[in-house]
Amino acid sequence: MSHPVFTKRLIQKGTWVISGEGCERYLLEGDDEAIMIDSGNSTHDIRAFASTLTDLPLTKVINTHSHFDHTGGNGFFETAITTVGVARSAKNTMSSRRENYPMDYPFTHVKDGDIIPLAGRPLHIIGLNCHSPDDIAVLDPTGRLLFTGDEVEAGQVLLLPGYAEQPGQIHAAPAGSVETCLNAMRKLKSFGDQFDALCPGHNGSPIDPCYLDWFIQLCQNILDGQEGNPDCSSPSYSHRMGHFPFPTANYRRGEYKGASLVYCADLLWDSDYAKADQLLPATPLHITSSYFVAP
């Protein structure tokens, strides 16, 4: 099937990755309904496209985190399932024109340890609170897949502050520390006997679970004193992007094998959160986004 906006690829029976503007979205079939993981930020109807791939009803989308490249298509669904913390800024359009998106949709809240009862394919919520405030991964033990959002991917993991949750706010929460990232990777690794592949939001899917080992080692290397490169750029992350750090924000890029982490050198340990309110704005997009929050 061809489409001017979206492309689809079958990962396994009953599981598709849908590419298009924003992130990778995933369509999962259960016994009597289908569900989406993340919705991207195309102004075109992602639900209508995904519904051409399945005969099952599709009314719900799960958001791994609040960034608008993952939540912009939420309004095409009847409800968006996510944590309370994610919902607080999921409607921050981050400089996209609000009038181009359906925004009048409700949230259904979940938390760490909850199970979304997709018949024949229960989905387990894993709370992480690292890449963005109160974000999650979604474990599918039946399909043996772990949907990681932007917490694990092959390009780079970004530890940036939370985007505005109310007008005028630049940082809603501090960036995740390297220690927080290490603990998040270890938490995902603890479920390793229940999945065979990782399905991230960007830069290729699926990827091998060995990325978790690489990120664990990378975080440990940084905490042991290995200093990252002050040039945070990569083929998929450049100075031209609005969410690229200001030079004054003191960001670094650490690498180990296939893992890359962009982190604030002032927030290595969780104890460093005590000084987070003294840090300068992280990126131009954080400033811009402070004006694009629903009142």
Short mmCIF file of N, CA, C and O in Angstrom, two decimals, residues 148-237:
data_model
loop_
_atom_site.label_atom_id
_atom_site.label_comp_id
_atom_site.label_asym_id
_atom_site.label_seq_id
_atom_site.Cartn_x
_atom_site.Cartn_y
_atom_site.Cartn_z
N THR A 148 10.13 1.27 23.55
CA THR A 148 10.93 2.10 24.45
C THR A 148 10.74 3.60 24.27
O THR A 148 11.36 4.38 24.99
N GLY A 149 9.88 4.03 23.34
CA GLY A 149 9.77 5.46 23.10
C GLY A 149 11.13 6.02 22.73
O GLY A 149 11.83 5.49 21.87
N ASP A 150 11.53 7.11 23.42
CA ASP A 150 12.84 7.71 23.16
C ASP A 150 13.85 7.38 24.25
O ASP A 150 14.91 8.01 24.32
N GLU A 151 13.55 6.42 25.09
CA GLU A 151 14.48 6.05 26.16
C GLU A 151 15.66 5.23 25.67
O GLU A 151 16.73 5.26 26.26
N VAL A 152 15.46 4.47 24.62
CA VAL A 152 16.54 3.67 24.02
C VAL A 152 16.36 3.73 22.52
O VAL A 152 15.28 3.42 22.00
N GLU A 153 17.40 4.13 21.81
CA GLU A 153 17.36 4.11 20.35
C GLU A 153 18.78 4.10 19.81
O GLU A 153 19.75 4.26 20.55
N ALA A 154 18.89 3.90 18.50
CA ALA A 154 20.21 3.71 17.88
C ALA A 154 20.89 5.01 17.48
O ALA A 154 22.07 4.99 17.15
N GLY A 155 20.18 6.14 17.48
CA GLY A 155 20.80 7.41 17.14
C GLY A 155 21.46 8.03 18.35
O GLY A 155 22.69 8.14 18.43
N GLN A 156 20.64 8.44 19.31
CA GLN A 156 21.11 8.95 20.58
C GLN A 156 19.92 9.07 21.52
O GLN A 156 18.78 9.26 21.08
N VAL A 157 20.18 8.94 22.80
CA VAL A 157 19.19 9.23 23.82
C VAL A 157 19.49 10.63 24.36
O VAL A 157 20.63 10.95 24.67
N LEU A 158 18.45 11.46 24.42
CA LEU A 158 18.59 12.85 24.86
C LEU A 158 18.09 13.01 26.29
O LEU A 158 16.94 12.65 26.58
N LEU A 159 18.93 13.55 27.14
CA LEU A 159 18.51 13.89 28.50
C LEU A 159 18.33 15.41 28.56
O LEU A 159 19.24 16.15 28.90
N LEU A 160 17.12 15.85 28.20
CA LEU A 160 16.78 17.27 28.19
C LEU A 160 15.73 17.55 29.26
O LEU A 160 15.00 16.63 29.68
N PRO A 161 15.62 18.79 29.71
CA PRO A 161 14.60 19.11 30.72
C PRO A 161 13.18 18.91 30.19
O PRO A 161 12.96 18.83 28.98
N GLY A 162 12.23 18.86 31.10
CA GLY A 162 10.83 18.77 30.71
C GLY A 162 10.36 20.06 30.06
O GLY A 162 10.72 21.16 30.50
N TYR A 163 9.54 19.92 29.02
CA TYR A 163 8.99 21.09 28.35
C TYR A 163 7.82 21.66 29.16
O TYR A 163 7.27 21.01 30.03
N ALA A 164 7.46 22.89 28.85
CA ALA A 164 6.51 23.64 29.66
C ALA A 164 5.20 22.88 29.87
O ALA A 164 4.64 22.30 28.95
N GLU A 165 4.72 22.94 31.10
CA GLU A 165 3.42 22.38 31.45
C GLU A 165 2.39 23.49 31.70
O GLU A 165 1.21 23.21 31.86
N GLN A 166 2.86 24.73 31.73
CA GLN A 166 1.98 25.89 31.84
C GLN A 166 2.64 27.05 31.11
O GLN A 166 3.87 27.08 30.97
N PRO A 167 1.85 28.00 30.60
CA PRO A 167 2.42 29.09 29.80
C PRO A 167 3.51 29.85 30.55
O PRO A 167 3.39 30.14 31.75
N GLY A 168 4.60 30.15 29.83
CA GLY A 168 5.69 30.92 30.40
C GLY A 168 6.75 30.10 31.10
O GLY A 168 7.80 30.63 31.45
N GLN A 169 6.52 28.82 31.28
CA GLN A 169 7.48 27.95 31.98
C GLN A 169 8.49 27.42 30.96
O GLN A 169 8.11 26.90 29.91
N ILE A 170 9.77 27.56 31.26
CA ILE A 170 10.79 27.08 30.32
C ILE A 170 11.17 25.63 30.62
O ILE A 170 11.11 24.77 29.73
N HIS A 171 11.52 25.33 31.85
CA HIS A 171 11.83 23.95 32.24
C HIS A 171 10.81 23.49 33.27
O HIS A 171 10.79 23.98 34.40
N ALA A 172 9.96 22.55 32.89
CA ALA A 172 8.98 22.03 33.84
C ALA A 172 9.61 21.09 34.85
O ALA A 172 9.09 20.90 35.94
N ALA A 173 10.72 20.49 34.47
CA ALA A 173 11.43 19.56 35.35
C ALA A 173 12.87 19.51 34.87
O ALA A 173 13.16 19.77 33.69
N PRO A 174 13.81 19.19 35.76
CA PRO A 174 15.21 19.10 35.32
C PRO A 174 15.41 17.97 34.32
O PRO A 174 14.61 17.04 34.24
N ALA A 175 16.47 18.08 33.55
CA ALA A 175 16.85 16.96 32.69
C ALA A 175 17.18 15.74 33.53
O ALA A 175 17.60 15.86 34.69
N GLY A 176 16.98 14.57 32.98
CA GLY A 176 17.37 13.36 33.67
C GLY A 176 18.88 13.33 33.88
O GLY A 176 19.64 13.69 32.99
N SER A 177 19.30 12.92 35.04
CA SER A 177 20.74 12.79 35.29
C SER A 177 21.25 11.50 34.66
O SER A 177 20.47 10.60 34.30
N VAL A 178 22.55 11.40 34.53
CA VAL A 178 23.15 10.16 34.00
C VAL A 178 22.86 9.00 34.97
O VAL A 178 22.61 7.87 34.53
N GLU A 179 22.85 9.29 36.25
CA GLU A 179 22.51 8.24 37.22
C GLU A 179 21.08 7.76 37.03
O GLU A 179 20.80 6.55 37.08
N THR A 180 20.14 8.69 36.80
CA THR A 180 18.76 8.30 36.53
C THR A 180 18.67 7.45 35.28
O THR A 180 17.94 6.44 35.24
N CYS A 181 19.43 7.82 34.25
CA CYS A 181 19.44 7.04 33.01
C CYS A 181 19.98 5.64 33.26
O CYS A 181 19.43 4.65 32.76
N LEU A 182 21.05 5.54 34.01
CA LEU A 182 21.62 4.23 34.34
C LEU A 182 20.57 3.35 35.02
O LEU A 182 20.40 2.17 34.66
N ASN A 183 19.87 3.91 35.99
CA ASN A 183 18.86 3.12 36.70
C ASN A 183 17.69 2.74 35.80
O ASN A 183 17.12 1.64 35.93
N ALA A 184 17.34 3.62 34.86
CA ALA A 184 16.27 3.30 33.91
C ALA A 184 16.69 2.14 32.99
O ALA A 184 15.89 1.23 32.73
N MET A 185 17.93 2.16 32.53
CA MET A 185 18.41 1.08 31.67
C MET A 185 18.45 -0.25 32.43
O MET A 185 18.09 -1.31 31.89
N ARG A 186 18.88 -0.17 33.67
CA ARG A 186 18.91 -1.39 34.49
C ARG A 186 17.50 -1.93 34.73
O ARG A 186 17.28 -3.15 34.75
N LYS A 187 16.55 -1.03 34.91
CA LYS A 187 15.16 -1.46 35.12
C LYS A 187 14.64 -2.17 33.88
O LYS A 187 14.02 -3.24 33.98
N LEU A 188 14.88 -1.61 32.70
CA LEU A 188 14.45 -2.27 31.48
C LEU A 188 15.15 -3.62 31.30
O LEU A 188 14.52 -4.60 30.91
N LYS A 189 16.43 -3.65 31.61
CA LYS A 189 17.19 -4.90 31.50
C LYS A 189 16.62 -5.99 32.39
O LYS A 189 16.68 -7.18 32.05
N SER A 190 16.04 -5.61 33.53
CA SER A 190 15.50 -6.60 34.46
C SER A 190 14.32 -7.37 33.87
O SER A 190 13.96 -8.43 34.39
N PHE A 191 13.71 -6.85 32.81
CA PHE A 191 12.61 -7.54 32.14
C PHE A 191 13.11 -8.33 30.92
O PHE A 191 12.32 -8.79 30.10
N GLY A 192 14.42 -8.49 30.80
CA GLY A 192 15.03 -9.03 29.60
C GLY A 192 14.59 -10.41 29.19
O GLY A 192 14.70 -10.77 28.01
N ASP A 193 14.09 -11.21 30.14
CA ASP A 193 13.64 -12.56 29.78
C ASP A 193 12.27 -12.54 29.11
O ASP A 193 11.76 -13.59 28.72
N GLN A 194 11.67 -11.33 28.95
CA GLN A 194 10.31 -11.24 28.40
C GLN A 194 10.27 -10.56 27.03
O GLN A 194 9.19 -10.37 26.48
N PHE A 195 11.42 -10.19 26.47
CA PHE A 195 11.40 -9.59 25.14
C PHE A 195 12.65 -10.00 24.36
O PHE A 195 13.69 -10.31 24.93
N ASP A 196 12.49 -9.97 23.03
CA ASP A 196 13.58 -10.34 22.12
C ASP A 196 14.07 -9.16 21.29
O ASP A 196 15.10 -9.27 20.61
N ALA A 197 13.33 -8.06 21.30
CA ALA A 197 13.71 -6.90 20.49
C ALA A 197 13.17 -5.63 21.12
O ALA A 197 12.17 -5.65 21.85
N LEU A 198 13.85 -4.51 20.82
CA LEU A 198 13.42 -3.19 21.26
C LEU A 198 12.82 -2.44 20.07
O LEU A 198 13.35 -2.51 18.96
N CYS A 199 11.73 -1.73 20.33
CA CYS A 199 11.07 -0.95 19.29
C CYS A 199 11.07 0.52 19.72
O CYS A 199 10.22 0.95 20.49
N PRO A 200 12.04 1.30 19.24
CA PRO A 200 12.16 2.69 19.66
C PRO A 200 11.34 3.65 18.80
O PRO A 200 10.73 3.25 17.80
N GLY A 201 11.38 4.94 19.20
CA GLY A 201 10.61 5.95 18.51
C GLY A 201 11.30 6.56 17.31
O GLY A 201 10.64 7.23 16.50
N HIS A 202 12.62 6.35 17.17
CA HIS A 202 13.36 6.99 16.08
C HIS A 202 14.55 6.12 15.67
O HIS A 202 15.00 5.26 16.44
N ASN A 203 15.05 6.37 14.47
CA ASN A 203 16.35 5.86 14.01
C ASN A 203 16.45 4.34 13.92
O ASN A 203 17.47 3.75 14.23
N GLY A 204 15.37 3.74 13.44
CA GLY A 204 15.42 2.31 13.14
C GLY A 204 14.71 1.44 14.15
O GLY A 204 14.84 1.65 15.35
N SER A 205 13.96 0.47 13.65
CA SER A 205 13.23 -0.45 14.52
C SER A 205 12.95 -1.73 13.74
O SER A 205 12.65 -1.68 12.54
N PRO A 206 13.01 -2.88 14.43
CA PRO A 206 13.45 -3.07 15.82
C PRO A 206 14.97 -3.06 15.92
O PRO A 206 15.67 -3.17 14.92
N ILE A 207 15.46 -2.96 17.18
CA ILE A 207 16.90 -3.05 17.43
C ILE A 207 17.15 -4.12 18.49
O ILE A 207 16.25 -4.53 19.22
N ASP A 208 18.40 -4.53 18.57
CA ASP A 208 18.77 -5.64 19.45
C ASP A 208 18.79 -5.20 20.91
O ASP A 208 19.20 -4.08 21.23
N PRO A 209 18.37 -6.08 21.82
CA PRO A 209 18.43 -5.74 23.25
C PRO A 209 19.83 -5.44 23.78
O PRO A 209 19.96 -4.87 24.87
N CYS A 210 20.88 -5.78 23.02
CA CYS A 210 22.24 -5.48 23.47
C CYS A 210 22.44 -3.98 23.67
O CYS A 210 23.36 -3.56 24.38
N TYR A 211 21.58 -3.15 23.06
CA TYR A 211 21.67 -1.71 23.30
C TYR A 211 21.53 -1.38 24.77
O TYR A 211 22.13 -0.42 25.26
N LEU A 212 20.74 -2.14 25.49
CA LEU A 212 20.60 -1.89 26.92
C LEU A 212 21.94 -2.09 27.64
O LEU A 212 22.33 -1.27 28.49
N ASP A 213 22.65 -3.14 27.29
CA ASP A 213 23.97 -3.37 27.88
C ASP A 213 24.93 -2.23 27.54
O ASP A 213 25.70 -1.78 28.39
N TRP A 214 24.85 -1.76 26.30
CA TRP A 214 25.74 -0.67 25.89
C TRP A 214 25.43 0.62 26.63
O TRP A 214 26.35 1.33 27.06
N PHE A 215 24.16 0.92 26.81
CA PHE A 215 23.80 2.14 27.54
C PHE A 215 24.17 2.03 29.02
O PHE A 215 24.59 3.01 29.63
N ILE A 216 24.00 0.86 29.58
CA ILE A 216 24.40 0.67 30.99
C ILE A 216 25.89 0.93 31.14
O ILE A 216 26.33 1.65 32.05
N GLN A 217 26.69 0.37 30.25
CA GLN A 217 28.14 0.57 30.34
C GLN A 217 28.51 2.02 30.07
O GLN A 217 29.40 2.59 30.73
N LEU A 218 27.85 2.65 29.11
CA LEU A 218 28.13 4.05 28.80
C LEU A 218 27.84 4.95 29.99
O LEU A 218 28.67 5.81 30.35
N CYS A 219 26.68 4.78 30.61
CA CYS A 219 26.35 5.59 31.79
C CYS A 219 27.37 5.38 32.89
O CYS A 219 27.81 6.34 33.55
N GLN A 220 27.78 4.14 33.09
CA GLN A 220 28.76 3.86 34.14
C GLN A 220 30.10 4.52 33.80
O GLN A 220 30.77 5.08 34.68
N ASN A 221 30.49 4.48 32.53
CA ASN A 221 31.74 5.13 32.13
C ASN A 221 31.71 6.63 32.43
O ASN A 221 32.70 7.20 32.92
N ILE A 222 30.60 7.27 32.14
CA ILE A 222 30.48 8.71 32.40
C ILE A 222 30.54 8.99 33.90
O ILE A 222 31.24 9.91 34.34
N LEU A 223 29.85 8.20 34.68
CA LEU A 223 29.86 8.40 36.12
C LEU A 223 31.22 8.09 36.73
O LEU A 223 31.58 8.63 37.79
N ASP A 224 31.99 7.26 36.04
CA ASP A 224 33.35 6.95 36.51
C ASP A 224 34.37 8.00 36.08
O ASP A 224 35.57 7.86 36.37
N GLY A 225 33.91 9.03 35.35
CA GLY A 225 34.81 10.14 35.02
C GLY A 225 35.11 10.33 33.55
O GLY A 225 35.85 11.26 33.20
N GLN A 226 34.58 9.47 32.68
CA GLN A 226 34.84 9.66 31.26
C GLN A 226 34.07 10.87 30.76
O GLN A 226 32.84 10.92 30.85
N GLU A 227 34.77 11.86 30.20
CA GLU A 227 34.12 13.09 29.77
C GLU A 227 33.67 12.97 28.33
O GLU A 227 34.43 12.53 27.46
N GLY A 228 32.44 13.37 28.06
CA GLY A 228 31.90 13.30 26.72
C GLY A 228 32.39 14.44 25.84
O GLY A 228 33.03 15.40 26.30
N ASN A 229 32.06 14.34 24.57
CA ASN A 229 32.45 15.33 23.57
C ASN A 229 31.52 16.54 23.66
O ASN A 229 30.29 16.39 23.65
N PRO A 230 32.05 17.76 23.72
CA PRO A 230 31.16 18.94 23.74
C PRO A 230 30.39 19.14 22.44
O PRO A 230 29.41 19.89 22.42
N ASP A 231 30.80 18.48 21.35
CA ASP A 231 30.02 18.49 20.12
C ASP A 231 28.98 17.38 20.21
O ASP A 231 29.30 16.19 20.11
N CYS A 232 27.73 17.76 20.41
CA CYS A 232 26.66 16.78 20.63
C CYS A 232 26.02 16.28 19.34
O CYS A 232 25.07 15.50 19.39
N SER A 233 26.52 16.71 18.20
CA SER A 233 25.84 16.43 16.93
C SER A 233 26.09 15.00 16.45
O SER A 233 27.04 14.33 16.86
N SER A 234 25.20 14.59 15.55
CA SER A 234 25.30 13.28 14.89
C SER A 234 24.54 13.39 13.58
O SER A 234 23.91 14.41 13.30
N PRO A 235 24.57 12.35 12.74
CA PRO A 235 23.80 12.41 11.49
C PRO A 235 22.30 12.65 11.70
O PRO A 235 21.63 13.17 10.81
N SER A 236 21.77 12.30 12.86
CA SER A 236 20.33 12.48 13.11
C SER A 236 20.04 13.55 14.16
O SER A 236 18.90 13.69 14.60
N TYR A 237 21.06 14.33 14.55
CA TYR A 237 20.86 15.36 15.58
C TYR A 237 21.85 16.48 15.31
O TYR A 237 23.07 16.28 15.45
#
